CSV table of C-alpha atoms in Angstrom, one decimal:
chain,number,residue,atom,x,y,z
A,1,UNK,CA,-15.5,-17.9,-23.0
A,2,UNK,CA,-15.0,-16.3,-19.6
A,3,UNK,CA,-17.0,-13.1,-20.3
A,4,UNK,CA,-20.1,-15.7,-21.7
A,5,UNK,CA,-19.9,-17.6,-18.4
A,6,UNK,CA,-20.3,-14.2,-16.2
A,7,UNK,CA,-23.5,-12.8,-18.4
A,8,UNK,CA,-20.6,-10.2,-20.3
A,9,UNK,CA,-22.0,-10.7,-24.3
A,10,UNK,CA,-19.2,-8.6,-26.5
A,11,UNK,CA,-21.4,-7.9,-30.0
A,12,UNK,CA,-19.6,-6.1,-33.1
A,13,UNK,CA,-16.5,-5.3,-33.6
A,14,UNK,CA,-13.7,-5.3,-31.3
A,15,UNK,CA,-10.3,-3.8,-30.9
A,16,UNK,CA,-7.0,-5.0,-29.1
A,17,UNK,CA,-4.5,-2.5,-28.9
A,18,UNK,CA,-1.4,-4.9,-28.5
A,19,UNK,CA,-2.3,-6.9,-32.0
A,20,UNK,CA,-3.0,-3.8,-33.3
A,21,UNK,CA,0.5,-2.5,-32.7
A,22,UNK,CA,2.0,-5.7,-33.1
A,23,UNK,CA,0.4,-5.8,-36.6
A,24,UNK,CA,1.3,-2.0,-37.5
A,25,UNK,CA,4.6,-2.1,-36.0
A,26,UNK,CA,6.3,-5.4,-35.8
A,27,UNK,CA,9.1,-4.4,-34.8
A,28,UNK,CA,8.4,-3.0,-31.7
A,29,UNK,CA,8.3,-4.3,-28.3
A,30,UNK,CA,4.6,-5.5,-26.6
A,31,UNK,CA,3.7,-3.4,-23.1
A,32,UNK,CA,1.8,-0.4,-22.7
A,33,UNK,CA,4.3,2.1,-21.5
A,34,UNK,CA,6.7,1.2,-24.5
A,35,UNK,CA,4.5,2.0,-27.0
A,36,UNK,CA,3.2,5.1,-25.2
A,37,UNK,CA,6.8,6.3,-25.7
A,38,UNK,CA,7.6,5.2,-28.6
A,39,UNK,CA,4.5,6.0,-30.7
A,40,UNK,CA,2.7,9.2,-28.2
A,41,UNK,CA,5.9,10.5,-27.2
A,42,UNK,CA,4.2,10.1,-23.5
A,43,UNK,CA,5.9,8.3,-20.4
A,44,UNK,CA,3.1,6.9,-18.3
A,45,UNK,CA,3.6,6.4,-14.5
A,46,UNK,CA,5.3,2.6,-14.6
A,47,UNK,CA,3.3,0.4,-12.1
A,48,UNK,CA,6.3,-0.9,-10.6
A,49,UNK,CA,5.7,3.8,-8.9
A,50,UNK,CA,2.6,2.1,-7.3
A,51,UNK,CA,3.6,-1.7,-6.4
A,52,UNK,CA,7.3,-1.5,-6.4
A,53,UNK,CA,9.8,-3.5,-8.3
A,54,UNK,CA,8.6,-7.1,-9.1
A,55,UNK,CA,9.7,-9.5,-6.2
A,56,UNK,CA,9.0,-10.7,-2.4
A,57,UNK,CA,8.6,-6.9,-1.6
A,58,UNK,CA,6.1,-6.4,-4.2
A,59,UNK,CA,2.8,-5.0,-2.4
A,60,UNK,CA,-0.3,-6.1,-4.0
A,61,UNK,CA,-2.6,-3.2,-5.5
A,62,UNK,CA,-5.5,-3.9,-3.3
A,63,UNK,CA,-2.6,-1.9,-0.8
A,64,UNK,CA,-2.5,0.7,-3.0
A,65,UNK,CA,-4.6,3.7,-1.7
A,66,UNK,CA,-7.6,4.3,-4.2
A,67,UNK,CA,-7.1,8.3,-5.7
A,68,UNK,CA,-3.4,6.9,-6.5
A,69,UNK,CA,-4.7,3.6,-8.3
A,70,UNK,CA,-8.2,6.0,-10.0
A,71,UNK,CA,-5.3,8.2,-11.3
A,72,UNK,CA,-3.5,4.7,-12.7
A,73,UNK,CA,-6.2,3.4,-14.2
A,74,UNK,CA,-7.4,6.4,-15.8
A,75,UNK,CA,-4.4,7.3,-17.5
A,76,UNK,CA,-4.4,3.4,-18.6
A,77,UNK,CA,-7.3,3.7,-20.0
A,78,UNK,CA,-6.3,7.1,-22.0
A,79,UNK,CA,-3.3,5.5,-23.7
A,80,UNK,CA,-5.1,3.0,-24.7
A,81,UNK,CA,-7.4,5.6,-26.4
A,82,UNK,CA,-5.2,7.3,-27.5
A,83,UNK,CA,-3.0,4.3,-29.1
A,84,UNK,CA,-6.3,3.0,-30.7
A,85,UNK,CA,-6.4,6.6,-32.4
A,86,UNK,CA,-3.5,6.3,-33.4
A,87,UNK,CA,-3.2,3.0,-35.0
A,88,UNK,CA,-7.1,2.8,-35.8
């Protein structure tokens, strides 16, 4: 695996949010800000607020300024939490 080949060893058990929403609701669509909606009630800041709209005038998010993509990243990671609470 990738992670093997750069020293990362995963040991016991694991979790991935988007099969475990796909497997609790199948009916739902697959992305991060969908299913914070849907199942948090929460609207996270889309990615398209930091990059723009997909395209030749999409910036890339080493352009982003750092306490905007800190801020991104750490609300990404608390709704994934917070997902995994809820479907854990």
């Amino acid at each position: 695996s990738v992670l093997r080949w750069h020293g990362v060893d995963l040991a016991g058990p694991l979790w991935d949010t988007m099969v475990a929403a796909f497997l609790a609701t199948p009916d739902l669509r697959r992305s991060m800000d969908y299913l914070a909606q849907a199942l948090l009630g929460y609207r996270p800041v889309p990615i398209s607020d930091l990059i723009g709209e997909r395209g030749t005038d999409q910036r890339s998010m080493r352009e982003v300024p750092l306490e905007q993509l800190t801020e991104y990243a750490a609300e990404d990671a608390d709704v994934a939490l917070q997902l995994w609470q809820r479907l854990g």
